[in-house]
Coordinates of C-alpha atoms and ligand atoms in Angstrom, one line a residue:
X1 CA -23.7 8.7 -6.1
X2 CA -21.3 11.5 -5.5
X3 CA -18.0 9.9 -4.5
X4 CA -14.7 11.3 -3.1
X5 CA -11.3 9.8 -3.0
X6 CA -9.1 11.2 -0.2
X7 CA -5.4 11.6 -1.1
X8 CA -3.0 12.8 -3.8
X9 CA -1.0 9.9 -5.1
X10 CA -1.0 7.3 -7.8
X11 CA -3.1 5.0 -5.7
X12 CA -5.8 7.6 -5.4
X13 CA -5.7 8.3 -9.1
X14 CA -6.2 4.6 -9.8
X15 CA -9.1 4.4 -7.3
X16 CA -10.8 7.4 -8.8
X17 CA -10.3 5.8 -12.3
X18 CA -11.9 2.5 -11.1
X19 CA -14.8 4.1 -9.3
X20 CA -15.6 6.3 -12.3
X21 CA -16.4 3.1 -14.2
X22 CA -19.3 2.3 -11.9
X23 CA -22.8 2.9 -13.3
X24 CA -23.7 4.3 -9.9
X25 CA -21.0 7.0 -10.0
X26 CA -22.3 10.5 -10.8
X27 CA -19.2 12.4 -9.9
X28 CA -15.8 11.3 -8.5
X29 CA -13.9 14.1 -6.8
X30 CA -10.3 13.7 -5.6
X31 CA -9.3 15.6 -2.4
X32 CA -6.8 17.2 -3.0
X33 CA -5.7 15.1 -6.1
X34 CA -2.9 16.0 -8.4
X35 CA -2.2 17.1 -12.0
X36 CA -3.7 13.9 -13.4
X37 CA -7.0 13.8 -11.5
X38 CA -10.1 16.0 -11.8
X39 CA -12.2 17.4 -10.5
X40 CA -9.9 18.1 -7.5
X41 CA -11.0 19.7 -4.3
X42 CA -8.3 21.4 -2.1
X43 CA -8.2 20.0 1.4
X44 CA -5.6 18.7 3.9
X45 CA -6.3 14.9 4.1
X46 CA -5.4 14.6 7.8
X47 CA -7.6 17.6 8.9
X48 CA -10.7 15.6 9.8
X49 CA -12.8 18.8 10.3
X50 CA -11.8 20.2 6.9
X51 CA -12.5 16.8 5.3
X52 CA -15.9 16.6 6.9
X53 CA -16.7 20.1 5.7
X54 CA -15.6 19.4 2.2
X55 CA -17.8 16.2 2.1
X56 CA -20.8 18.2 3.2
X57 CA -20.2 21.0 0.7
X58 CA -19.8 18.4 -2.1
X59 CA -22.8 16.3 -0.9
X60 CA -20.7 13.2 -1.0
X61 CA -22.5 10.0 -0.5
X62 CA -19.2 8.1 0.0
X63 CA -15.6 9.0 0.8
X64 CA -12.9 6.4 0.1
X65 CA -9.8 7.1 2.2
X66 CA -6.6 6.4 0.4
X67 CA -3.7 6.6 2.9
X68 CA -2.8 5.6 6.4
X69 CA -2.4 9.1 7.8
X70 CA -6.0 10.3 7.5
X71 CA -7.1 6.9 8.8
X72 CA -4.9 7.2 11.9
X73 CA -6.0 10.8 12.3
X74 CA -9.6 9.6 12.7
X75 CA -11.2 10.9 9.4
X76 CA -13.5 7.9 9.3
X77 CA -14.5 8.4 12.9
X78 CA -15.3 12.0 12.2
X79 CA -17.5 11.2 9.2
X80 CA -19.6 8.8 11.4
X81 CA -21.9 11.6 12.5
X82 CA -22.3 13.1 8.9
X83 CA -24.3 12.0 5.9
X84 CA -21.2 10.8 4.1
X85 CA -20.3 7.1 4.4
X86 CA -16.6 6.5 4.7
X87 CA -14.8 3.5 3.3
X88 CA -11.8 2.8 5.5
X89 CA -11.2 1.6 9.1
X90 CA -11.7 3.8 12.1
X91 CA -8.6 5.0 14.0
X92 CA -9.0 2.1 16.4
X93 CA -9.2 -0.4 13.7
X94 CA -6.4 1.2 11.7
X95 CA -4.1 0.3 14.6
X96 CA -3.4 -2.8 12.6
X97 CA -1.0 -0.5 10.7
X98 CA -0.5 2.6 13.0
X99 CA 0.8 0.5 15.9
X100 CA 3.2 -2.3 14.8
X101 CA 3.4 -3.5 18.4
X102 CA -0.4 -3.6 18.8
X103 CA -0.6 -5.6 15.6
X104 CA 2.2 -8.0 16.7
X105 CA 0.4 -8.6 20.0
X106 CA -2.9 -9.0 18.2
X107 CA -1.4 -11.7 15.9
X108 CA 0.1 -13.5 18.9
X109 CA -3.3 -13.5 20.7
X110 CA -4.9 -15.0 17.6
X111 CA -2.2 -17.5 16.6
X112 CA -1.6 -15.7 13.2
X113 CA 1.7 -16.8 11.8
X114 CA 4.3 -14.0 12.1
X115 CA 7.9 -13.4 13.2
X116 CA 8.7 -13.7 17.0
X117 CA 9.3 -10.4 18.7
X118 CA 11.0 -9.1 21.9
X119 CA 10.3 -5.9 23.7
X120 CA 13.8 -4.8 24.7
X121 CA 15.0 -1.9 26.9
X122 CA 18.8 -2.0 26.7
X123 CA 21.5 -2.7 24.1
X124 CA 22.5 -5.9 26.1
X125 CA 18.9 -7.1 25.5
X126 CA 19.2 -6.2 21.8
X127 CA 22.4 -8.2 21.5
X128 CA 20.9 -11.2 23.3
X129 CA 17.9 -11.2 21.0
X130 CA 20.2 -11.0 17.9
X131 CA 22.2 -14.0 19.2
X132 CA 19.0 -15.9 19.7
X133 CA 18.2 -15.4 16.0
X134 CA 21.5 -16.3 14.5
X135 CA 23.1 -12.9 14.9
X136 CA 20.5 -11.1 12.9
X137 CA 17.3 -9.2 13.8
X138 CA 14.9 -6.5 12.7
X139 CA 14.4 -3.3 14.6
X140 CA 10.9 -1.7 14.4
X141 CA 9.5 1.5 15.6
X142 CA 5.8 1.2 16.7
X143 CA 4.2 4.1 14.8
X144 CA 3.8 5.3 11.2
X145 CA 7.2 6.2 9.9
X146 CA 6.7 6.5 6.1
X147 CA 8.9 3.4 5.5
X148 CA 11.7 4.5 7.9
X149 CA 10.5 2.6 10.9
X150 CA 12.1 -0.8 10.0
X151 CA 15.8 -1.8 9.8
X152 CA 16.8 -5.3 8.9
X153 CA 20.3 -5.9 10.6
X154 CA 22.7 -8.7 9.8
X155 CA 25.0 -8.5 12.9
X156 CA 24.5 -7.9 16.6
X157 CA 26.7 -4.7 16.3
X158 CA 24.5 -3.4 13.5
X159 CA 21.4 -4.3 15.5
X160 CA 22.6 -2.3 18.5
X161 CA 23.5 0.7 16.3
X162 CA 20.1 0.6 14.6
X163 CA 18.2 0.3 17.9
X164 CA 20.1 3.4 19.3
X165 CA 19.5 5.3 16.1
X166 CA 15.8 4.5 16.1
X167 CA 15.5 5.3 19.9
X168 CA 17.2 8.7 19.2
X169 CA 15.1 9.6 16.2
X170 CA 11.7 8.6 17.4
X171 CA 9.6 10.2 20.2
X172 CA 10.6 9.1 23.7
X173 CA 7.3 7.5 24.5
X174 CA 7.1 5.4 21.3
X175 CA 8.0 1.7 21.7
X176 CA 10.8 0.3 19.7
X177 CA 11.0 -3.5 19.5
X178 CA 12.9 -6.2 17.7
X179 CA 11.9 -9.2 15.8
X180 CA 13.2 -12.4 14.3
X181 CA 14.3 -12.0 10.7
X182 CA 12.2 -14.1 8.3
X183 CA 13.7 -15.6 5.1
X184 CA 11.7 -16.2 2.0
X185 CA 10.0 -14.0 -0.6
X186 CA 7.5 -11.2 -0.2
X187 CA 4.0 -10.7 -1.6
X188 CA 1.2 -8.3 -0.9
X189 CA -2.3 -9.7 -0.6
X190 CA -4.9 -6.9 -0.7
X191 CA -8.5 -7.4 0.3
X192 CA -11.8 -5.6 0.4
X193 CA -13.8 -6.3 3.6
X194 CA -16.6 -5.2 5.8
X195 CA -15.0 -7.2 8.6
X196 CA -16.9 -10.4 7.8
X197 CA -17.3 -10.8 4.1
X198 CA -14.2 -10.3 2.0
X199 CA -12.8 -10.4 -1.5
X200 CA -9.2 -11.1 -2.2
X201 CA -7.6 -9.0 -5.0
X202 CA -4.9 -10.4 -7.3
X203 CA -1.7 -10.8 -5.2
X204 CA 1.0 -8.3 -6.1
X205 CA 4.7 -7.8 -5.6
X206 CA 6.3 -4.4 -4.9
X207 CA 9.8 -3.5 -5.9
X208 CA 11.0 -1.2 -3.1
X209 CA 14.7 -0.6 -3.8
X210 CA 15.5 2.3 -6.1
X211 CA 17.8 0.5 -8.5
X212 CA 17.6 -2.7 -10.6
X213 CA 18.4 -5.9 -8.9
X214 CA 17.0 -4.6 -5.6
X215 CA 20.1 -2.4 -5.1
X216 CA 20.2 1.0 -3.4
X217 CA 18.0 2.6 -0.7
X218 CA 14.3 1.7 -0.2
X219 CA 11.7 4.0 -1.7
X220 CA 7.9 4.1 -1.5
X221 CA 7.9 1.5 -4.3
X222 CA 9.4 1.7 -7.8
X223 CA 6.9 -0.6 -9.4
X224 CA 4.7 -3.6 -9.0
X225 CA 3.1 -6.4 -10.9
X226 CA 0.0 -8.7 -10.3
X227 CA -0.9 -11.4 -10.0
X228 CA 2.2 -13.2 -8.7
X229 CA 2.5 -16.6 -10.4
X230 CA 4.4 -18.1 -7.5
X231 CA 1.4 -17.5 -5.2
X232 CA -1.1 -19.9 -6.9
X233 CA -4.6 -20.8 -5.9
X234 CA -3.5 -23.4 -3.3
X235 CA -1.1 -21.0 -1.6
X236 CA -3.7 -18.3 -1.6
X237 CA -6.0 -20.7 0.1
X238 CA -3.5 -21.1 2.9
X239 CA -3.3 -17.3 3.2
X240 CA -7.1 -17.1 3.6
X241 CA -7.3 -19.9 6.1
X242 CA -4.3 -19.2 8.3
X243 CA -4.0 -15.4 8.0
X244 CA -7.0 -13.5 6.5
X245 CA -9.9 -15.3 8.2
X246 CA -8.2 -15.5 11.6
X247 CA -7.4 -11.8 11.3
X248 CA -11.0 -10.8 10.6
X249 CA -12.3 -13.2 13.3
X250 CA -9.8 -11.8 15.8
X251 CA -10.9 -8.3 15.1
X252 CA -14.6 -9.2 15.5
X253 CA -13.9 -11.1 18.7
X254 CA -12.2 -8.0 20.1
X255 CA -15.2 -5.9 19.2
X256 CA -13.3 -4.0 16.5
X257 CA -15.3 -3.1 13.4
X258 CA -13.2 -3.2 10.3
X259 CA -14.5 -1.8 7.0
X260 CA -12.1 -1.0 4.2
X261 CA -9.1 -2.4 2.5
X262 CA -6.8 -4.7 4.4
X263 CA -3.3 -5.3 3.1
X264 CA -1.4 -8.3 4.2
X265 CA 2.4 -7.8 3.7
X266 CA 3.6 -11.4 3.7
X267 CA 6.9 -13.3 3.7
X268 CA 6.5 -16.8 2.2
X269 CA 8.9 -18.9 4.2
X270 CA 9.7 -22.6 4.2
X271 CA 7.1 -22.9 7.0
X272 CA 4.4 -21.2 4.9
X273 CA 3.3 -17.5 4.7
X274 CA 3.8 -15.2 7.7
X275 CA 2.7 -11.6 8.2
X276 CA 5.4 -9.0 8.1
X277 CA 2.9 -6.2 8.4
X278 CA -0.7 -5.2 8.0
X279 CA -1.7 -2.0 6.2
X280 CA -5.1 -0.5 6.7
X281 CA -5.3 0.6 3.0
X282 CA -4.3 -0.4 -0.5
X283 CA -0.5 -0.5 -1.2
X284 CA 1.1 2.1 -3.5
X285 CA 2.3 1.0 -6.1
X286 CA 0.4 -2.3 -5.8
X287 CA -3.0 -0.6 -6.2
X288 CA -2.1 0.8 -9.6
X289 CA -1.4 -2.8 -10.9
X290 CA -4.2 -4.5 -9.0
X291 CA -7.2 -2.2 -9.6
X292 CA -7.0 -2.4 -13.5
X293 CA -7.2 -6.2 -13.2
X294 CA -10.3 -6.1 -11.0
X295 CA -13.6 -7.1 -12.5
X296 CA -16.9 -5.9 -11.2
X297 CA -18.3 -2.8 -9.6
X298 CA -15.9 -1.8 -6.8
X299 CA -18.1 1.2 -5.9
X300 CA -21.1 -1.0 -5.3
X301 CA -19.1 -3.4 -3.1
X302 CA -17.6 -0.5 -1.1
X303 CA -21.0 1.1 -0.6
X304 CA -22.5 -2.2 0.6
X305 CA -19.6 -2.7 3.0
X306 CA -20.3 0.7 4.6
X307 CA -24.0 -0.2 4.8
X308 CA -23.2 -3.6 6.3
X309 CA -25.1 -5.4 3.5
X310 CA -22.2 -6.8 1.4
X311 CA -22.2 -10.6 0.6
X312 CA -18.6 -10.6 -0.6
X313 CA -19.8 -11.0 -4.2
X314 CA -19.6 -8.8 -7.2
X315 CA -15.9 -8.2 -7.6
X316 CA -13.3 -10.7 -8.8
X317 CA -9.7 -10.9 -9.7
X318 CA -10.0 -10.9 -13.5
X319 CA -7.6 -12.4 -16.1
X320 CA -4.2 -11.5 -17.3
X321 CA -1.3 -9.5 -15.8
X322 CA -0.7 -5.9 -15.0
X323 CA 2.7 -4.2 -14.6
X324 CA 3.2 -0.8 -13.0
X325 CA 6.5 1.0 -13.7
X326 CA 7.2 4.1 -11.7
X327 CA 8.8 7.1 -13.3
X328 CA 10.6 8.8 -10.5
X329 CA 12.5 12.1 -10.1
X330 CA 16.3 11.6 -10.4
X331 CA 17.8 11.6 -6.9
X332 CA 14.7 10.2 -5.2
X333 CA 14.4 8.8 -2.4
X334 CA 17.1 11.5 -1.6
X335 CA 17.0 15.1 -2.7
X336 CA 15.6 15.9 -6.1
X337 CA 14.3 18.9 -8.1
X338 CA 10.6 19.2 -8.7
X339 CA 8.9 21.4 -11.3
X340 CA 10.3 19.6 -14.4
X341 CA 8.1 19.6 -17.5
X342 CA 6.7 16.2 -18.5
X343 CA 6.4 15.5 -22.2
X344 CA 5.3 12.5 -24.4
X345 CA 2.1 11.5 -22.6
X346 CA 0.1 12.0 -25.8
X347 CA 2.1 9.2 -27.5
X348 CA 1.2 6.5 -25.0
X349 CA -0.8 3.6 -26.4
X350 CA -4.6 3.9 -25.7
X351 CA -4.8 0.7 -23.7
X352 CA -1.9 1.7 -21.4
X353 CA -2.8 3.6 -18.3
X354 CA -0.8 6.4 -16.8
X355 CA -1.6 7.2 -13.2
X356 CA -0.1 10.3 -11.8
X357 CA 1.7 10.1 -8.5
X358 CA 3.2 13.6 -8.1
X359 CA 2.3 16.0 -10.8
X360 CA 0.7 19.5 -11.1
X361 CA -0.6 21.6 -13.9
X362 CA 0.8 25.0 -14.8
X363 CA -1.4 26.3 -17.6
X364 CA -1.0 23.9 -20.4
X365 CA 2.1 22.3 -19.0
X366 CA 2.4 19.3 -16.7
X367 CA 5.1 19.5 -14.1
X368 CA 6.7 17.0 -11.7
X369 CA 5.9 17.7 -8.0
X370 CA 7.4 14.9 -6.0
X371 CA 9.5 11.7 -6.0
X372 CA 7.2 9.1 -7.7
X373 CA 5.9 11.1 -10.6
X374 CA 4.0 8.7 -12.9
X375 CA 2.9 5.1 -12.9
X376 CA 2.9 3.5 -16.4
X377 CA 0.5 0.5 -16.2
X378 CA 0.2 -2.1 -19.0
X379 CA -2.1 -5.1 -19.1
X380 CA -1.6 -8.3 -21.2
X381 CA -2.4 -12.0 -21.2
X382 CA 1.1 -12.9 -20.1
X383 CA 3.5 -11.2 -17.6
X384 CA 6.2 -10.9 -20.3
X385 CA 3.9 -9.1 -22.7
X386 CA 2.7 -6.8 -20.0
X387 CA 6.3 -6.0 -19.1
X388 CA 7.3 -5.3 -22.7
X389 CA 4.2 -3.2 -23.3
X390 CA 4.9 -1.1 -20.2
X391 CA 8.5 -0.4 -21.1
X392 CA 7.6 0.5 -24.7
X393 CA 5.5 3.2 -23.3
X394 CA 7.8 4.3 -20.5
X395 CA 10.3 5.1 -23.3
X396 CA 7.9 7.6 -24.8
X397 CA 7.7 9.8 -21.7
X398 CA 10.4 12.2 -20.7
X399 CA 11.3 14.7 -18.0
X400 CA 14.7 16.0 -17.0
X401 CA 16.3 13.6 -14.5
X402 CA 13.6 10.8 -15.0
X403 CA 14.6 7.5 -13.5
X404 CA 12.8 4.1 -13.8
X405 CA 13.9 0.6 -12.9
X406 CA 14.2 -1.6 -15.9
X407 CA 13.4 -4.9 -14.2
X408 CA 9.9 -4.5 -12.8
X409 CA 8.1 -7.8 -13.0
X410 CA 11.2 -9.9 -13.5
X411 CA 11.7 -11.0 -9.9
X412 CA 10.2 -14.5 -9.9
Ligands
AMP1 P1 7.1 -3.5 7.3 O1 6.9 -2.0 7.2 O2 6.9 -4.1 8.7 O3 6.5 -4.3 6.2 O4 8.7 -3.7 6.9 C1 9.2 -3.2 5.7 C2 10.0 -4.2 5.1 O5 11.0 -4.7 6.0 C3 9.3 -5.5 4.7 O6 8.7 -5.3 3.4 C4 10.4 -6.5 4.6 O7 11.2 -6.3 3.5 C5 11.3 -6.0 5.8 N1 10.9 -6.8 7.0 C6 10.0 -6.4 8.0 N2 10.0 -7.3 9.0 C7 10.8 -8.3 8.6 C8 11.2 -9.6 9.2 N3 10.7 -10.0 10.4 N4 12.1 -10.3 8.6 C9 12.6 -9.9 7.4 N5 12.3 -8.8 6.8 C10 11.4 -7.9 7.4
LIG2 N1 3.9 -0.7 -1.2 C1 3.9 -0.8 0.2 C2 3.0 0.1 0.9 O1 2.2 0.7 0.3 O2 3.1 0.2 2.1

């Protein structure tokens, strides 16, 4: 099969790496890819027409869509009338992520555990909601906001301010709503599904804040590890029964066909796991930790999902642990300088993976081209050994201003 992966980050590099291991993969293109991937094909991932044209030109049998924006832009819908199968939900099914309010109402319709919400129109209503939830609440914008659509507030005054700010910065016709703050610990459960059969990948934990100890502003994710020892087989069974299966059944009962990755962003509370968010794709940086653990032929499973013939078998969680440490540009998630030369990759251990998040080639040189530059991924039988192995290799790579958290994997 000729396969394409749509996107240009570390998640897409990890997907291309995993798919290339399939006996059925003839070529694996990345569209548009980065300095770590090849062969790359230049295309704008949200331009559905251009993506369809590239798929035809490359005679792709299957396109795997990496990120939420192409999904929301209808790339999968556009490919429906072409000879390329698309692994990823249609724009209507991707509403689980692209409309937080739609997702919230969906969960309420199907009795899926999640935070209570309120649709508010005035600051007085925001204050009343905060008071109902012990003076705290979460303000959420409905649409895709690249991580800027959620503010967790610890006082009614802060809630009113955040609500105003969200109202001001978002389009006038976009709903902004508030929800109950949940207390507990977070975990990401990623699944492969054709809407009926599913396989659960090893649960992962993301580290969103830029500095050690979860301090500083949130980023796209500074690292991840998997599996999460605190979410054992029994707890994962609860997630399947109370969240994953009701979600798939709910989608089917509403006539929504869902084929692709489904990401459950969960808060494990005293009352059990509850959904914070759905994503219609793999998480980044979770994918970089989870895919290297996965056993089996992912390409085969994806292809069968698209054809509607998958039995849910063929891929499994695998053994051991993986840790993904992100090497970021200094200053990220604020302003930073790109174009720094990266050195030391040749001294990385052969069993350690380096997925590129934001790099480009300039002749023989490899340069930084964004905030999350590289993902150093180590696997081992124990979490401690995976962490040590990852950091031993992190310390061999350098670029001016490089910043990494030193505590990835040490949360639980
Ligand atoms: P979301 O994009 O909805 O996952 O929100 C991003 C982050 O905001 C989550 O990973 C949580 O850390 C936090 N968050 C979202 N909703 C809630 C909630 N109801 N209670 C507490 N934290 C939340
Ligand atoms: N790591 C969180 C996300 O990809 O949304």
